[in-house]
């Protein structure tokens, strides 16, 4: 197992992108168990300067969150997303898989082709399955790159309403026409039904 841990460590360290267990097993000699080696390796890295983290269905070596300030000089300045792009991305993240028509219904305005193209170009969203409804519209889902950028294991780790309000990102007042009891709902239960797992 020690040898298998070393192999997994070497692959993750050298890879620019997160690696799935299937890919690890494909690269390692026949009979190796990458999943078990990952479990041991993850424990070995606990409390260290880097961690073995899960990103969607894949694994990667990442800097410990509390040491991120050391990397600030290495940060690449990225272009800012427009308000429309941020809203569209948020809707896709929280309601995936979602069609363009559903995004427009939630936002209340049409979604420009450029907004979706920008998110696709950044590889933060991708095309999902087509809906089995008239016209077979394509759906959108967030990508592994999106999860990796925001340090999420899966879309289920997105903050709920209570967390967003606590961080000051949402108005703490209830929305017009909504009862106070809506604020007391368990967000984790509400979010559970929003997501359909993509293969």
Tab-separated table of C-alpha atoms in Angstrom:
chain	number	residue	atom	x	y	z
A	1	UNK	CA	0.000	0.000	0.000
A	2	UNK	CA	2.893	2.380	0.717
A	3	UNK	CA	4.072	1.956	-2.872
A	4	UNK	CA	0.553	2.595	-4.182
A	5	UNK	CA	0.300	5.752	-2.059
A	6	UNK	CA	3.560	6.986	-3.611
A	7	UNK	CA	2.213	6.344	-7.115
A	8	UNK	CA	-1.059	8.180	-6.426
A	9	UNK	CA	0.883	11.047	-4.833
A	10	UNK	CA	3.160	11.335	-7.862
A	11	UNK	CA	0.247	11.364	-10.333
A	12	UNK	CA	-1.737	13.975	-8.379
A	13	UNK	CA	1.335	16.150	-7.871
A	14	UNK	CA	2.251	16.139	-11.567
A	15	UNK	CA	-1.278	16.604	-12.897
A	16	UNK	CA	-2.510	20.113	-13.692
A	17	UNK	CA	-6.126	18.912	-13.494
A	18	UNK	CA	-7.955	16.827	-10.861
A	19	UNK	CA	-7.709	13.088	-11.569
A	20	UNK	CA	-10.501	10.518	-11.202
A	21	UNK	CA	-10.073	7.193	-9.425
A	22	UNK	CA	-10.659	5.433	-12.749
A	23	UNK	CA	-7.796	7.399	-14.340
A	24	UNK	CA	-5.529	6.617	-11.390
A	25	UNK	CA	-6.301	2.899	-11.650
A	26	UNK	CA	-5.669	3.030	-15.419
A	27	UNK	CA	-2.198	4.521	-14.903
A	28	UNK	CA	-1.178	2.267	-12.016
A	29	UNK	CA	-0.076	-1.371	-12.349
A	30	UNK	CA	-2.789	-4.022	-12.543
A	31	UNK	CA	-4.192	-4.991	-9.152
A	32	UNK	CA	-3.612	-1.638	-7.456
A	33	UNK	CA	-6.431	-0.030	-5.490
A	34	UNK	CA	-6.297	3.726	-6.088
A	35	UNK	CA	-9.364	4.418	-3.919
A	36	UNK	CA	-7.803	2.807	-0.849
A	37	UNK	CA	-4.446	4.478	-1.529
A	38	UNK	CA	-6.242	7.837	-1.733
A	39	UNK	CA	-7.874	7.248	1.656
A	40	UNK	CA	-4.482	6.601	3.285
A	41	UNK	CA	-2.835	9.490	1.421
A	42	UNK	CA	-5.579	11.927	2.432
A	43	UNK	CA	-5.052	11.059	6.111
A	44	UNK	CA	-1.277	11.387	5.734
A	45	UNK	CA	-1.652	14.947	4.405
A	46	UNK	CA	-3.998	16.150	7.169
A	47	UNK	CA	-2.537	19.219	8.876
A	48	UNK	CA	0.172	19.661	6.233
A	49	UNK	CA	0.788	22.618	3.930
A	50	UNK	CA	-1.055	20.879	1.104
A	51	UNK	CA	-4.085	18.603	1.202
A	52	UNK	CA	-5.527	15.843	-0.941
A	53	UNK	CA	-9.012	17.113	-1.787
A	54	UNK	CA	-11.996	15.790	-3.693
A	55	UNK	CA	-13.206	17.936	-6.587
A	56	UNK	CA	-16.450	16.587	-7.992
A	57	UNK	CA	-15.640	12.992	-8.955
A	58	UNK	CA	-11.883	13.589	-9.086
A	59	UNK	CA	-8.976	14.231	-6.706
A	60	UNK	CA	-6.222	16.840	-6.540
A	61	UNK	CA	-3.459	18.195	-4.317
A	62	UNK	CA	-4.243	21.742	-3.192
A	63	UNK	CA	-2.727	24.313	-0.824
A	64	UNK	CA	-4.224	24.295	2.680
A	65	UNK	CA	-6.870	27.071	2.834
A	66	UNK	CA	-5.228	28.860	5.776
A	67	UNK	CA	-2.013	29.251	3.761
A	68	UNK	CA	-3.647	30.772	0.700
A	69	UNK	CA	-2.278	34.225	1.592
A	70	UNK	CA	1.206	32.962	0.735
A	71	UNK	CA	0.127	32.465	-2.879
A	72	UNK	CA	-1.284	35.948	-3.440
A	73	UNK	CA	1.661	37.059	-5.574
A	74	UNK	CA	1.063	34.038	-7.806
A	75	UNK	CA	-2.607	34.850	-8.389
A	76	UNK	CA	-3.522	35.553	-12.011
A	77	UNK	CA	-5.823	38.551	-12.423
A	78	UNK	CA	-9.004	37.423	-14.102
A	79	UNK	CA	-11.619	39.473	-15.901
A	80	UNK	CA	-14.685	40.367	-13.895
A	81	UNK	CA	-17.983	38.735	-14.757
A	82	UNK	CA	-20.893	40.965	-15.673
A	83	UNK	CA	-23.928	41.053	-13.384
A	84	UNK	CA	-25.866	39.055	-15.999
A	85	UNK	CA	-23.132	36.386	-16.090
A	86	UNK	CA	-23.015	36.156	-12.275
A	87	UNK	CA	-26.804	35.799	-12.068
A	88	UNK	CA	-26.836	33.204	-14.846
A	89	UNK	CA	-24.013	31.232	-13.202
A	90	UNK	CA	-25.776	31.314	-9.828
A	91	UNK	CA	-29.030	30.062	-11.349
A	92	UNK	CA	-27.236	27.206	-13.104
A	93	UNK	CA	-25.321	26.281	-9.929
A	94	UNK	CA	-28.401	26.221	-7.702
A	95	UNK	CA	-30.939	24.802	-10.183
A	96	UNK	CA	-28.891	22.489	-12.407
A	97	UNK	CA	-29.631	20.906	-14.784
A	98	UNK	CA	-31.463	23.969	-16.130
A	99	UNK	CA	-32.496	25.097	-19.617
A	100	UNK	CA	-32.047	28.556	-21.147
A	101	UNK	CA	-35.827	29.108	-20.934
A	102	UNK	CA	-35.804	28.262	-17.221
A	103	UNK	CA	-32.884	30.657	-16.621
A	104	UNK	CA	-34.797	33.409	-18.410
A	105	UNK	CA	-37.942	32.648	-16.404
A	106	UNK	CA	-36.035	32.930	-13.101
A	107	UNK	CA	-34.121	36.079	-14.099
A	108	UNK	CA	-37.135	37.710	-15.730
A	109	UNK	CA	-35.077	38.793	-18.758
A	110	UNK	CA	-33.647	37.058	-21.790
A	111	UNK	CA	-30.172	35.543	-21.563
A	112	UNK	CA	-27.787	36.836	-24.211
A	113	UNK	CA	-25.756	34.338	-26.193
A	114	UNK	CA	-22.577	36.153	-25.151
A	115	UNK	CA	-23.247	35.559	-21.438
A	116	UNK	CA	-23.593	31.801	-21.878
A	117	UNK	CA	-20.659	31.704	-24.309
A	118	UNK	CA	-18.439	33.485	-21.753
A	119	UNK	CA	-19.288	30.937	-19.036
A	120	UNK	CA	-18.729	28.071	-21.484
A	121	UNK	CA	-15.393	29.582	-22.563
A	122	UNK	CA	-14.295	29.853	-18.923
A	123	UNK	CA	-15.300	26.176	-18.588
A	124	UNK	CA	-17.418	26.955	-15.521
A	125	UNK	CA	-20.548	25.511	-17.152
A	126	UNK	CA	-21.103	22.784	-19.717
A	127	UNK	CA	-23.966	21.277	-21.672
A	128	UNK	CA	-25.943	18.644	-19.752
A	129	UNK	CA	-28.507	16.143	-20.950
A	130	UNK	CA	-31.292	17.224	-23.256
A	131	UNK	CA	-34.718	17.405	-21.616
A	132	UNK	CA	-37.218	14.796	-22.741
A	133	UNK	CA	-39.765	17.513	-23.511
A	134	UNK	CA	-40.961	19.050	-26.801
A	135	UNK	CA	-38.015	20.546	-28.645
A	136	UNK	CA	-35.577	18.522	-26.495
A	137	UNK	CA	-33.909	21.661	-25.043
A	138	UNK	CA	-30.317	21.393	-23.888
A	139	UNK	CA	-29.576	21.893	-20.195
A	140	UNK	CA	-26.621	23.528	-18.463
A	141	UNK	CA	-24.687	22.286	-15.417
A	142	UNK	CA	-21.606	23.564	-13.582
A	143	UNK	CA	-18.259	21.923	-14.281
A	144	UNK	CA	-15.483	20.451	-12.188
A	145	UNK	CA	-13.462	23.637	-12.918
A	146	UNK	CA	-16.208	25.705	-11.256
A	147	UNK	CA	-16.134	23.456	-8.171
A	148	UNK	CA	-12.323	23.571	-8.097
A	149	UNK	CA	-12.225	27.389	-8.379
A	150	UNK	CA	-14.604	27.852	-5.443
A	151	UNK	CA	-13.167	25.007	-3.340
A	152	UNK	CA	-16.325	22.882	-3.439
A	153	UNK	CA	-16.511	19.096	-3.390
A	154	UNK	CA	-19.894	19.139	-5.116
A	155	UNK	CA	-22.682	21.588	-5.962
A	156	UNK	CA	-24.434	20.457	-2.777
A	157	UNK	CA	-21.748	22.355	-0.830
A	158	UNK	CA	-22.976	25.717	-2.145
A	159	UNK	CA	-24.061	28.028	0.692
A	160	UNK	CA	-27.765	28.108	1.577
A	161	UNK	CA	-29.954	31.157	2.166
A	162	UNK	CA	-29.115	31.372	5.868
A	163	UNK	CA	-25.372	31.293	5.190
A	164	UNK	CA	-25.635	33.928	2.443
A	165	UNK	CA	-27.653	36.221	4.708
A	166	UNK	CA	-25.199	35.691	7.583
A	167	UNK	CA	-22.340	36.698	5.261
A	168	UNK	CA	-24.232	39.880	4.339
A	169	UNK	CA	-24.667	38.824	0.710
A	170	UNK	CA	-28.459	38.837	0.864
A	171	UNK	CA	-30.965	41.212	2.372
A	172	UNK	CA	-32.013	39.830	5.757
A	173	UNK	CA	-35.571	41.084	5.242
A	174	UNK	CA	-38.070	38.562	3.846
A	175	UNK	CA	-38.998	38.937	0.206
A	176	UNK	CA	-42.359	40.628	-0.429
A	177	UNK	CA	-45.250	38.179	-0.166
A	178	UNK	CA	-43.246	35.562	1.750
A	179	UNK	CA	-43.971	34.500	5.291
A	180	UNK	CA	-41.332	34.722	8.009
A	181	UNK	CA	-41.548	30.970	8.297
A	182	UNK	CA	-39.851	30.705	4.895
A	183	UNK	CA	-36.646	31.993	6.472
A	184	UNK	CA	-36.715	29.226	9.063
A	185	UNK	CA	-36.829	26.419	6.541
A	186	UNK	CA	-33.981	23.973	6.548
A	187	UNK	CA	-32.018	25.002	3.469
A	188	UNK	CA	-30.191	21.711	3.244
A	189	UNK	CA	-33.483	19.880	2.727
A	190	UNK	CA	-34.622	22.436	0.160
A	191	UNK	CA	-31.409	22.150	-1.820
A	192	UNK	CA	-31.469	18.376	-1.833
A	193	UNK	CA	-34.234	18.211	-4.417
A	194	UNK	CA	-32.680	20.826	-6.703
A	195	UNK	CA	-29.909	18.662	-8.006
A	196	UNK	CA	-29.930	15.742	-10.382
A	197	UNK	CA	-26.668	13.889	-10.586
A	198	UNK	CA	-25.064	13.930	-13.994
A	199	UNK	CA	-23.257	10.770	-15.123
